Amino acid sequence: MSFAFLLKYVKFLRHIIFLVVKKINDFQNLDKVYTGKFVIGATTPSHDLETEIENSKSISGINENEVNQVVTSFIGSQLQRPPKYSAVKVDGKRAYELARKEKNVLIKEKKIIINEFKILNCSSPVIEFYISCSKGTYIRSIARDLGEKLGCGAYLSELRRTKIGSFC
């Protein structure tokens, strides 16, 4: 093989890699659809099961109608604060690195859009959900915020991304 051929081949491969990376970015910018489960009546520092359950509260006064009312308040454009256990950078470091060192971190809110938020099943304390949202939405933060609005705390116990854009 000649050097000229190898040079052309390397340029061709660079172009292919560029196109693939560009497509990955295009996919990441698409809306997402998730299903999963929240558990109400307790919290965790990470808003999921990666950290220990804490702050248990009674959920005796919370019914499915109240949950559905609160869920509707999430629909539309809003500012969301990512979890402290996230890959968001704060002063050049990942927030989760600082959180693990128990450093107090204030993460800036980001604009997100919740297109759809449905309760599929409500068997207290477990709430099964369906959410269609914009890129950058943290479902763990939705769990946290749902729990705060219900006044009892909540965390994410299961999550599945079922769709990205029009791709299932």
Tab-separated table of N, CA and C in Angstrom:
chain	number	residue	atom	x	y	z
A	1	MET	N	0.834	-1.183	0.000
A	1	MET	CA	0.000	0.000	0.000
A	1	MET	C	0.878	1.245	0.000
A	2	SER	N	0.451	2.200	-0.754
A	2	SER	CA	1.232	3.428	-0.830
A	2	SER	C	0.845	4.366	0.316
A	3	PHE	N	1.751	5.260	0.610
A	3	PHE	CA	1.509	6.253	1.650
A	3	PHE	C	0.319	7.144	1.286
A	4	ALA	N	0.207	7.501	0.022
A	4	ALA	CA	-0.896	8.349	-0.452
A	4	ALA	C	-2.237	7.657	-0.216
A	5	PHE	N	-2.283	6.341	-0.485
A	5	PHE	CA	-3.513	5.584	-0.256
A	5	PHE	C	-3.867	5.592	1.224
A	6	LEU	N	-2.895	5.356	2.093
A	6	LEU	CA	-3.135	5.348	3.536
A	6	LEU	C	-3.630	6.708	4.019
A	7	LEU	N	-3.054	7.761	3.498
A	7	LEU	CA	-3.465	9.110	3.874
A	7	LEU	C	-4.923	9.355	3.479
A	8	LYS	N	-5.311	8.946	2.268
A	8	LYS	CA	-6.695	9.095	1.830
A	8	LYS	C	-7.626	8.260	2.705
A	9	TYR	N	-7.180	7.056	3.064
A	9	TYR	CA	-7.987	6.166	3.899
A	9	TYR	C	-8.207	6.768	5.288
A	10	VAL	N	-7.170	7.353	5.870
A	10	VAL	CA	-7.280	7.990	7.188
A	10	VAL	C	-8.239	9.180	7.105
A	11	LYS	N	-8.146	9.976	6.059
A	11	LYS	CA	-9.066	11.107	5.879
A	11	LYS	C	-10.506	10.616	5.757
A	12	PHE	N	-10.690	9.521	5.006
A	12	PHE	CA	-12.018	8.937	4.851
A	12	PHE	C	-12.554	8.486	6.217
A	13	LEU	N	-11.741	7.802	7.011
A	13	LEU	CA	-12.164	7.336	8.336
A	13	LEU	C	-12.498	8.505	9.253
A	14	ARG	N	-11.719	9.564	9.207
A	14	ARG	CA	-12.014	10.756	10.010
A	14	ARG	C	-13.380	11.323	9.653
A	15	HIS	N	-13.662	11.342	8.346
A	15	HIS	CA	-14.954	11.861	7.893
A	15	HIS	C	-16.099	10.983	8.410
A	16	ILE	N	-15.931	9.680	8.344
A	16	ILE	CA	-16.956	8.745	8.836
A	16	ILE	C	-17.161	8.958	10.338
A	17	ILE	N	-16.090	9.065	11.100
A	17	ILE	CA	-16.177	9.281	12.552
A	17	ILE	C	-16.891	10.598	12.840
A	18	PHE	N	-16.565	11.641	12.094
A	18	PHE	CA	-17.230	12.940	12.255
A	18	PHE	C	-18.737	12.802	12.047
A	19	LEU	N	-19.141	12.092	10.990
A	19	LEU	CA	-20.569	11.918	10.713
A	19	LEU	C	-21.268	11.132	11.817
A	20	VAL	N	-20.614	10.106	12.341
A	20	VAL	CA	-21.198	9.297	13.415
A	20	VAL	C	-21.354	10.139	14.676
A	21	VAL	N	-20.325	10.889	15.043
A	21	VAL	CA	-20.390	11.736	16.240
A	21	VAL	C	-21.488	12.786	16.078
A	22	LYS	N	-21.596	13.359	14.890
A	22	LYS	CA	-22.647	14.351	14.635
A	22	LYS	C	-24.029	13.723	14.824
A	23	LYS	N	-24.222	12.504	14.342
A	23	LYS	CA	-25.510	11.817	14.504
A	23	LYS	C	-25.789	11.522	15.975
A	24	ILE	N	-24.781	11.128	16.735
A	24	ILE	CA	-24.961	10.872	18.165
A	24	ILE	C	-25.461	12.143	18.847
A	25	ASN	N	-24.849	13.272	18.537
A	25	ASN	CA	-25.297	14.550	19.110
A	25	ASN	C	-26.735	14.859	18.705
A	26	ASP	N	-27.082	14.567	17.448
A	26	ASP	CA	-28.463	14.786	16.996
A	26	ASP	C	-29.430	13.936	17.815
A	27	PHE	N	-29.086	12.672	18.055
A	27	PHE	CA	-29.937	11.784	18.849
A	27	PHE	C	-30.066	12.289	20.281
A	28	GLN	N	-28.966	12.734	20.866
A	28	GLN	CA	-28.999	13.199	22.251
A	28	GLN	C	-29.879	14.428	22.422
A	29	ASN	N	-30.044	15.215	21.374
A	29	ASN	CA	-30.866	16.426	21.455
A	29	ASN	C	-32.362	16.158	21.294
A	30	LEU	N	-32.730	14.938	20.963
A	30	LEU	CA	-34.141	14.603	20.771
A	30	LEU	C	-34.856	14.454	22.116
A	31	ASP	N	-36.194	14.606	22.081
A	31	ASP	CA	-36.996	14.361	23.279
A	31	ASP	C	-36.880	12.897	23.679
A	32	LYS	N	-37.095	12.617	24.953
A	32	LYS	CA	-36.997	11.263	25.503
A	32	LYS	C	-38.332	10.870	26.125
A	33	VAL	N	-38.578	9.563	26.191
A	33	VAL	CA	-39.742	9.022	26.886
A	33	VAL	C	-39.228	7.998	27.893
A	34	TYR	N	-39.713	8.115	29.115
A	34	TYR	CA	-39.305	7.221	30.202
A	34	TYR	C	-40.533	6.619	30.866
A	35	THR	N	-40.371	5.406	31.363
A	35	THR	CA	-41.323	4.821	32.295
A	35	THR	C	-40.522	4.376	33.510
A	36	GLY	N	-41.204	4.262	34.625
A	36	GLY	CA	-40.499	3.835	35.823
A	36	GLY	C	-41.382	3.896	37.042
A	37	LYS	N	-40.718	3.884	38.201
A	37	LYS	CA	-41.447	3.898	39.469
A	37	LYS	C	-40.807	4.880	40.443
A	38	PHE	N	-41.668	5.636	41.103
A	38	PHE	CA	-41.282	6.470	42.236
A	38	PHE	C	-41.795	5.786	43.492
A	39	VAL	N	-41.093	5.988	44.581
A	39	VAL	CA	-41.577	5.553	45.890
A	39	VAL	C	-41.775	6.819	46.714
A	40	ILE	N	-43.003	7.032	47.192
A	40	ILE	CA	-43.274	8.216	48.007
A	40	ILE	C	-43.181	7.854	49.484
A	41	GLY	N	-42.940	8.868	50.310
A	41	GLY	CA	-42.889	8.663	51.754
A	41	GLY	C	-41.484	8.561	52.320
A	42	ALA	N	-40.482	8.776	51.485
A	42	ALA	CA	-39.085	8.755	51.948
A	42	ALA	C	-38.221	9.443	50.894
A	43	THR	N	-36.992	9.769	51.271
A	43	THR	CA	-36.045	10.377	50.338
A	43	THR	C	-34.713	9.647	50.418
A	44	THR	N	-33.864	9.932	49.443
A	44	THR	CA	-32.463	9.503	49.484
A	44	THR	C	-31.627	10.690	49.021
A	45	PRO	N	-30.382	10.785	49.436
A	45	PRO	CA	-29.544	11.911	48.995
A	45	PRO	C	-29.372	11.992	47.475
A	46	SER	N	-29.373	10.834	46.802
A	46	SER	CA	-29.186	10.821	45.345
A	46	SER	C	-30.514	10.840	44.582
A	47	HIS	N	-31.632	10.787	45.299
A	47	HIS	CA	-32.987	10.753	44.736
A	47	HIS	C	-33.280	9.439	44.009
A	48	ASP	N	-32.445	8.418	44.238
A	48	ASP	CA	-32.688	7.073	43.711
A	48	ASP	C	-32.126	6.067	44.711
A	49	LEU	N	-31.960	4.827	44.317
A	49	LEU	CA	-31.509	3.793	45.257
A	49	LEU	C	-29.991	3.653	45.337
A	50	GLU	N	-29.253	4.592	44.748
A	50	GLU	CA	-27.786	4.561	44.846
A	50	GLU	C	-27.297	4.937	46.240
A	51	THR	N	-28.130	5.627	47.006
A	51	THR	CA	-27.782	5.995	48.377
A	51	THR	C	-28.893	5.499	49.309
A	52	GLU	N	-28.610	5.524	50.601
A	52	GLU	CA	-29.519	4.964	51.601
A	52	GLU	C	-30.818	5.771	51.736
A	53	ILE	N	-31.904	5.052	52.004
A	53	ILE	CA	-33.202	5.683	52.248
A	53	ILE	C	-33.160	6.406	53.586
A	54	GLU	N	-33.742	7.624	53.611
A	54	GLU	CA	-33.772	8.424	54.837
A	54	GLU	C	-35.074	9.219	54.878
A	55	ASN	N	-35.280	9.913	55.957
A	55	ASN	CA	-36.418	10.837	56.104
A	55	ASN	C	-37.764	10.223	55.733
A	56	SER	N	-38.105	9.101	56.321
A	56	SER	CA	-39.414	8.478	56.071
A	56	SER	C	-40.531	9.314	56.684
A	57	LYS	N	-41.635	9.448	55.934
A	57	LYS	CA	-42.804	10.201	56.403
A	57	LYS	C	-44.073	9.422	56.076
A	58	SER	N	-45.123	9.745	56.778
A	58	SER	CA	-46.412	9.112	56.548
A	58	SER	C	-46.998	9.568	55.213
A	59	ILE	N	-47.637	8.642	54.525
A	59	ILE	CA	-48.327	8.971	53.273
A	59	ILE	C	-49.820	8.676	53.402
A	60	SER	N	-50.291	8.566	54.621
A	60	SER	CA	-51.687	8.158	54.855
A	60	SER	C	-52.700	9.137	54.260
A	61	GLY	N	-52.370	10.403	54.161
A	61	GLY	CA	-53.324	11.380	53.628
A	61	GLY	C	-53.217	11.596	52.135
A	62	ILE	N	-52.357	10.858	51.458
A	62	ILE	CA	-52.129	11.082	50.022
A	62	ILE	C	-52.867	10.014	49.220
A	63	ASN	N	-53.701	10.490	48.272
A	63	ASN	CA	-54.427	9.547	47.419
A	63	ASN	C	-54.073	9.790	45.950
A	64	GLU	N	-54.593	8.929	45.085
A	64	GLU	CA	-54.265	8.998	43.665
A	64	GLU	C	-54.711	10.317	43.036
A	65	ASN	N	-55.847	10.861	43.467
A	65	ASN	CA	-56.315	12.148	42.925
A	65	ASN	C	-55.316	13.260	43.233
A	66	GLU	N	-54.805	13.283	44.460
A	66	GLU	CA	-53.834	14.303	44.837
A	66	GLU	C	-52.549	14.149	44.019
A	67	VAL	N	-52.092	12.916	43.844
A	67	VAL	CA	-50.888	12.661	43.035
A	67	VAL	C	-51.109	13.172	41.615
A	68	ASN	N	-52.246	12.854	41.024
A	68	ASN	CA	-52.540	13.299	39.656
A	68	ASN	C	-52.612	14.819	39.550
A	69	GLN	N	-53.141	15.485	40.568
A	69	GLN	CA	-53.185	16.956	40.569
A	69	GLN	C	-51.772	17.532	40.567
A	70	VAL	N	-50.922	16.982	41.411
A	70	VAL	CA	-49.544	17.473	41.490
A	70	VAL	C	-48.815	17.201	40.181
A	71	VAL	N	-49.031	16.046	39.593
A	71	VAL	CA	-48.373	15.677	38.332
A	71	VAL	C	-48.664	16.701	37.236
A	72	THR	N	-49.896	17.197	37.163
A	72	THR	CA	-50.238	18.171	36.116
A	72	THR	C	-49.441	19.465	36.256
A	73	SER	N	-48.972	19.779	37.455
A	73	SER	CA	-48.195	21.006	37.660
A	73	SER	C	-46.804	20.930	37.022
A	74	PHE	N	-46.385	19.747	36.608
A	74	PHE	CA	-45.075	19.575	35.983
A	74	PHE	C	-45.102	19.794	34.478
A	75	ILE	N	-46.274	19.770	33.868
A	75	ILE	CA	-46.391	19.856	32.413
A	75	ILE	C	-45.974	21.249	31.928
A	76	GLY	N	-45.150	21.265	30.885
A	76	GLY	CA	-44.726	22.530	30.277
A	76	GLY	C	-43.274	22.855	30.554
A	77	SER	N	-42.916	24.080	30.215
A	77	SER	CA	-41.549	24.570	30.371
A	77	SER	C	-41.316	24.996	31.820
A	78	GLN	N	-40.142	24.678	32.337
A	78	GLN	CA	-39.822	25.022	33.718
A	78	GLN	C	-38.309	24.994	33.940
A	79	LEU	N	-37.897	25.497	35.079
A	79	LEU	CA	-36.502	25.398	35.485
A	79	LEU	C	-36.381	24.221	36.438
A	80	GLN	N	-35.346	23.398	36.232
A	80	GLN	CA	-35.128	22.229	37.069
A	80	GLN	C	-33.696	22.246	37.596
A	81	ARG	N	-33.564	21.951	38.883
A	81	ARG	CA	-32.233	21.852	39.481
A	81	ARG	C	-31.778	20.389	39.415
A	82	PRO	N	-30.688	20.111	38.683
A	82	PRO	CA	-30.187	18.726	38.631
A	82	PRO	C	-29.803	18.229	40.027
A	83	PRO	N	-29.804	16.918	40.217
A	83	PRO	CA	-29.415	16.355	41.513
A	83	PRO	C	-27.954	16.662	41.837
A	84	LYS	N	-27.636	16.726	43.132
A	84	LYS	CA	-26.232	16.957	43.496
A	84	LYS	C	-25.378	15.757	43.117
A	85	TYR	N	-25.982	14.583	43.017
A	85	TYR	CA	-25.274	13.403	42.510
A	85	TYR	C	-25.525	13.310	41.008
A	86	SER	N	-24.903	14.202	40.249
A	86	SER	CA	-25.030	14.197	38.793
A	86	SER	C	-23.683	14.556	38.180
A	87	ALA	N	-23.587	14.399	36.872
A	87	ALA	CA	-22.330	14.678	36.174
A	87	ALA	C	-22.168	16.147	35.804
A	88	VAL	N	-23.115	16.980	36.204
A	88	VAL	CA	-23.028	18.419	35.942
A	88	VAL	C	-21.746	18.959	36.571
A	89	LYS	N	-21.071	19.837	35.836
A	89	LYS	CA	-19.832	20.411	36.378
A	89	LYS	C	-20.117	21.645	37.226
A	90	VAL	N	-19.449	21.694	38.370
A	90	VAL	CA	-19.515	22.829	39.283
A	90	VAL	C	-18.074	23.222	39.582
A	91	ASP	N	-17.714	24.430	39.177
A	91	ASP	CA	-16.330	24.902	39.361
A	91	ASP	C	-15.313	23.898	38.824
A	92	GLY	N	-15.608	23.329	37.655
A	92	GLY	CA	-14.678	22.421	36.989
A	92	GLY	C	-14.682	20.981	37.483
A	93	LYS	N	-15.491	20.677	38.480
A	93	LYS	CA	-15.568	19.306	39.005
A	93	LYS	C	-16.972	18.767	38.826
A	94	ARG	N	-17.082	17.456	38.711
A	94	ARG	CA	-18.392	16.814	38.612
A	94	ARG	C	-19.104	16.942	39.955
A	95	ALA	N	-20.380	17.269	39.902
A	95	ALA	CA	-21.158	17.476	41.131
A	95	ALA	C	-21.141	16.230	42.014
A	96	TYR	N	-21.218	15.033	41.402
A	96	TYR	CA	-21.234	13.816	42.216
A	96	TYR	C	-19.934	13.617	42.995
A	97	GLU	N	-18.806	14.087	42.443
A	97	GLU	CA	-17.529	13.990	43.167
A	97	GLU	C	-17.576	14.843	44.432
A	98	LEU	N	-18.137	16.033	44.303
A	98	LEU	CA	-18.256	16.932	45.453
A	98	LEU	C	-19.274	16.392	46.453
A	99	ALA	N	-20.384	15.840	45.947
A	99	ALA	CA	-21.418	15.296	46.835
A	99	ALA	C	-20.880	14.131	47.650
A	100	ARG	N	-20.074	13.276	47.029
A	100	ARG	CA	-19.502	12.129	47.741
A	100	ARG	C	-18.543	12.560	48.845
A	101	LYS	N	-17.965	13.749	48.670
A	101	LYS	CA	-17.073	14.301	49.709
A	101	LYS	C	-17.862	15.133	50.714
A	102	GLU	N	-19.213	15.079	50.574
A	102	GLU	CA	-20.144	15.794	51.450
A	102	GLU	C	-19.931	17.307	51.437
A	103	LYS	N	-19.523	17.829	50.277
A	103	LYS	CA	-19.391	19.278	50.117
A	103	LYS	C	-20.738	19.835	49.677
A	104	ASN	N	-21.096	20.972	50.236
A	104	ASN	CA	-22.355	21.619	49.890
A	104	ASN	C	-22.216	22.277	48.526
A	105	VAL	N	-23.048	21.875	47.588
A	105	VAL	CA	-22.943	22.338	46.206
A	105	VAL	C	-24.272	22.940	45.767
A	106	LEU	N	-24.208	24.104	45.129
A	106	LEU	CA	-25.404	24.704	44.546
A	106	LEU	C	-25.295	24.574	43.033
A	107	ILE	N	-26.187	23.785	42.461
A	107	ILE	CA	-26.189	23.557	41.020
A	107	ILE	C	-27.226	24.479	40.388
A	108	LYS	N	-26.823	25.122	39.296
A	108	LYS	CA	-27.723	26.049	38.609
A	108	LYS	C	-28.899	25.305	37.987
A	109	GLU	N	-30.051	25.951	38.020
A	109	GLU	CA	-31.233	25.387	37.388
A	109	GLU	C	-31.088	25.450	35.868
A	110	LYS	N	-31.718	24.478	35.208
A	110	LYS	CA	-31.687	24.422	33.745
A	110	LYS	C	-33.110	24.357	33.221
A	111	LYS	N	-33.313	24.942	32.039
A	111	LYS	CA	-34.639	24.932	31.427
A	111	LYS	C	-34.905	23.555	30.821
A	112	ILE	N	-36.064	23.002	31.170
A	112	ILE	CA	-36.510	21.727	30.610
A	112	ILE	C	-37.970	21.856	30.191
A	113	ILE	N	-38.447	20.863	29.462
A	113	ILE	CA	-39.858	20.821	29.072
A	113	ILE	C	-40.380	19.413	29.351
A	114	ILE	N	-41.495	19.359	30.082
A	114	ILE	CA	-42.200	18.100	30.283
A	114	ILE	C	-43.400	18.130	29.343
A	115	ASN	N	-43.374	17.280	28.332
A	115	ASN	CA	-44.458	17.234	27.344
A	115	ASN	C	-45.669	16.474	27.881
A	116	GLU	N	-45.392	15.357	28.545
A	116	GLU	CA	-46.441	14.504	29.093
A	116	GLU	C	-45.947	13.879	30.385
A	117	PHE	N	-46.832	13.757	31.354
A	117	PHE	CA	-46.510	13.103	32.621
A	117	PHE	C	-47.793	12.412	33.069
A	118	LYS	N	-47.786	11.086	33.016
A	118	LYS	CA	-48.976	10.310	33.366
A	118	LYS	C	-48.649	9.330	34.485
A	119	ILE	N	-49.616	9.125	35.339
A	119	ILE	CA	-49.515	8.077	36.352
A	119	ILE	C	-50.164	6.832	35.757
A	120	LEU	N	-49.394	5.766	35.647
A	120	LEU	CA	-49.897	4.515	35.075
A	120	LEU	C	-50.551	3.642	36.137
A	121	ASN	N	-50.005	3.705	37.342
A	121	ASN	CA	-50.539	2.918	38.447
A	121	ASN	C	-50.106	3.575	39.751
A	122	CYS	N	-51.024	3.648	40.687
A	122	CYS	CA	-50.707	4.248	41.981
A	122	CYS	C	-51.095	3.263	43.079
A	123	SER	N	-50.115	2.490	43.540
A	123	SER	CA	-50.312	1.536	44.638
A	123	SER	C	-49.361	1.958	45.745
A	124	SER	N	-49.808	2.906	46.556
A	124	SER	CA	-48.935	3.505	47.574
A	124	SER	C	-48.147	2.439	48.318
A	125	PRO	N	-46.859	2.682	48.465
A	125	PRO	CA	-46.100	3.906	48.180
A	125	PRO	C	-45.508	3.973	46.772
A	126	VAL	N	-45.792	2.986	45.918
A	126	VAL	CA	-45.173	2.940	44.584
A	126	VAL	C	-46.081	3.597	43.555
A	127	ILE	N	-45.482	4.491	42.766
A	127	ILE	CA	-46.200	5.185	41.701
A	127	ILE	C	-45.495	4.866	40.387
A	128	GLU	N	-46.212	4.200	39.475
A	128	GLU	CA	-45.663	3.920	38.150
A	128	GLU	C	-46.007	5.093	37.234
A	129	PHE	N	-45.029	5.529	36.423
A	129	PHE	CA	-45.229	6.738	35.616
A	129	PHE	C	-44.766	6.569	34.180
A	130	TYR	N	-45.195	7.522	33.358
A	130	TYR	CA	-44.786	7.699	31.968
A	130	TYR	C	-44.459	9.182	31.833
A	131	ILE	N	-43.255	9.496	31.328
A	131	ILE	CA	-42.865	10.901	31.141
A	131	ILE	C	-42.243	11.068	29.764
A	132	SER	N	-42.724	12.076	29.028
A	132	SER	CA	-42.118	12.510	27.778
A	132	SER	C	-41.519	13.884	28.060
A	133	CYS	N	-40.223	14.045	27.763
A	133	CYS	CA	-39.538	15.281	28.175
A	133	CYS	C	-38.411	15.663	27.221
A	134	SER	N	-37.920	16.868	27.427
A	134	SER	CA	-36.811	17.377	26.630
A	134	SER	C	-35.489	16.808	27.123
A	135	LYS	N	-34.467	16.976	26.313
A	135	LYS	CA	-33.124	16.564	26.712
A	135	LYS	C	-32.727	17.338	27.968
A	136	GLY	N	-31.909	16.715	28.794
A	136	GLY	CA	-31.426	17.386	29.989
A	136	GLY	C	-32.330	17.269	31.198
A	137	THR	N	-33.477	16.602	31.033
A	137	THR	CA	-34.397	16.420	32.158
A	137	THR	C	-33.878	15.307	33.055
A	138	TYR	N	-33.812	15.585	34.347
A	138	TYR	CA	-33.417	14.563	35.318
A	138	TYR	C	-34.679	13.998	35.960
A	139	ILE	N	-34.949	12.725	35.708
A	139	ILE	CA	-36.128	12.085	36.288
A	139	ILE	C	-35.968	11.982	37.806
A	140	ARG	N	-34.750	11.829	38.288
A	140	ARG	CA	-34.514	11.825	39.741
A	140	ARG	C	-34.938	13.154	40.365
A	141	SER	N	-34.718	14.240	39.657
A	141	SER	CA	-35.154	15.548	40.166
A	141	SER	C	-36.667	15.653	40.163
A	142	ILE	N	-37.311	15.037	39.174
A	142	ILE	CA	-38.776	15.019	39.174
A	142	ILE	C	-39.265	14.249	40.395
A	143	ALA	N	-38.624	13.134	40.725
A	143	ALA	CA	-38.995	12.377	41.932
A	143	ALA	C	-38.871	13.260	43.164
A	144	ARG	N	-37.735	13.940	43.287
A	144	ARG	CA	-37.505	14.840	44.428
A	144	ARG	C	-38.588	15.899	44.515
A	145	ASP	N	-38.860	16.563	43.371
A	145	ASP	CA	-39.821	17.667	43.345
A	145	ASP	C	-41.253	17.181	43.573
A	146	LEU	N	-41.587	16.015	43.049
A	146	LEU	CA	-42.908	15.430	43.297
A	146	LEU	C	-43.085	15.177	44.793
A	147	GLY	N	-42.073	14.587	45.410
A	147	GLY	CA	-42.135	14.324	46.848
A	147	GLY	C	-42.273	15.594	47.668
A	148	GLU	N	-41.564	16.658	47.253
A	148	GLU	CA	-41.674	17.935	47.961
A	148	GLU	C	-43.080	18.506	47.829
A	149	LYS	N	-43.642	18.453	46.612
A	149	LYS	CA	-44.988	18.992	46.394
A	149	LYS	C	-46.053	18.189	47.136
A	150	LEU	N	-45.823	16.895	47.295
A	150	LEU	CA	-46.769	16.062	48.050
A	150	LEU	C	-46.546	16.185	49.558
A	151	GLY	N	-45.387	16.727	49.938
A	151	GLY	CA	-45.078	16.934	51.346
A	151	GLY	C	-44.627	15.682	52.090
A	152	CYS	N	-44.188	14.669	51.338
A	152	CYS	CA	-43.795	13.418	51.997
A	152	CYS	C	-42.462	12.862	51.514
A	153	GLY	N	-41.867	13.496	50.513
A	153	GLY	CA	-40.623	12.986	49.940
A	153	GLY	C	-40.895	11.883	48.936
A	154	ALA	N	-39.939	11.666	48.050
A	154	ALA	CA	-40.033	10.586	47.060
A	154	ALA	C	-38.655	10.348	46.464
A	155	TYR	N	-38.476	9.159	45.934
A	155	TYR	CA	-37.244	8.835	45.218
A	155	TYR	C	-37.570	7.918	44.043
A	156	LEU	N	-36.659	7.839	43.102
A	156	LEU	CA	-36.808	7.016	41.907
A	156	LEU	C	-36.322	5.600	42.226
A	157	SER	N	-37.169	4.607	41.973
A	157	SER	CA	-36.754	3.222	42.249
A	157	SER	C	-36.510	2.407	40.980
A	158	GLU	N	-37.118	2.803	39.864
A	158	GLU	CA	-36.908	2.119	38.581
A	158	GLU	C	-37.020	3.139	37.460
A	159	LEU	N	-36.217	2.935	36.400
A	159	LEU	CA	-36.271	3.843	35.256
A	159	LEU	C	-35.905	3.087	33.983
A	160	ARG	N	-36.724	3.302	32.939
A	160	ARG	CA	-36.444	2.763	31.618
A	160	ARG	C	-36.662	3.864	30.591
A	161	ARG	N	-35.673	4.069	29.708
A	161	ARG	CA	-35.902	4.980	28.586
A	161	ARG	C	-36.487	4.124	27.475
A	162	THR	N	-37.704	4.461	27.057
A	162	THR	CA	-38.405	3.640	26.073
A	162	THR	C	-38.396	4.236	24.670
A	163	LYS	N	-37.991	5.506	24.579
A	163	LYS	CA	-38.025	6.150	23.270
A	163	LYS	C	-37.096	7.361	23.276
A	164	ILE	N	-36.456	7.585	22.135
A	164	ILE	CA	-35.676	8.800	21.922
A	164	ILE	C	-36.059	9.317	20.540
A	165	GLY	N	-36.663	10.503	20.509
A	165	GLY	CA	-37.202	11.011	19.254
A	165	GLY	C	-38.294	10.076	18.767
A	166	SER	N	-38.188	9.632	17.514
A	166	SER	CA	-39.181	8.691	16.986
A	166	SER	C	-38.672	7.251	17.036
A	167	PHE	N	-37.550	7.033	17.717
A	167	PHE	CA	-36.946	5.700	17.784
A	167	PHE	C	-37.301	5.003	19.103
A	168	CYS	N	-37.847	3.808	18.982
A	168	CYS	CA	-38.215	3.033	20.172
A	168	CYS	C	-37.064	2.132	20.596
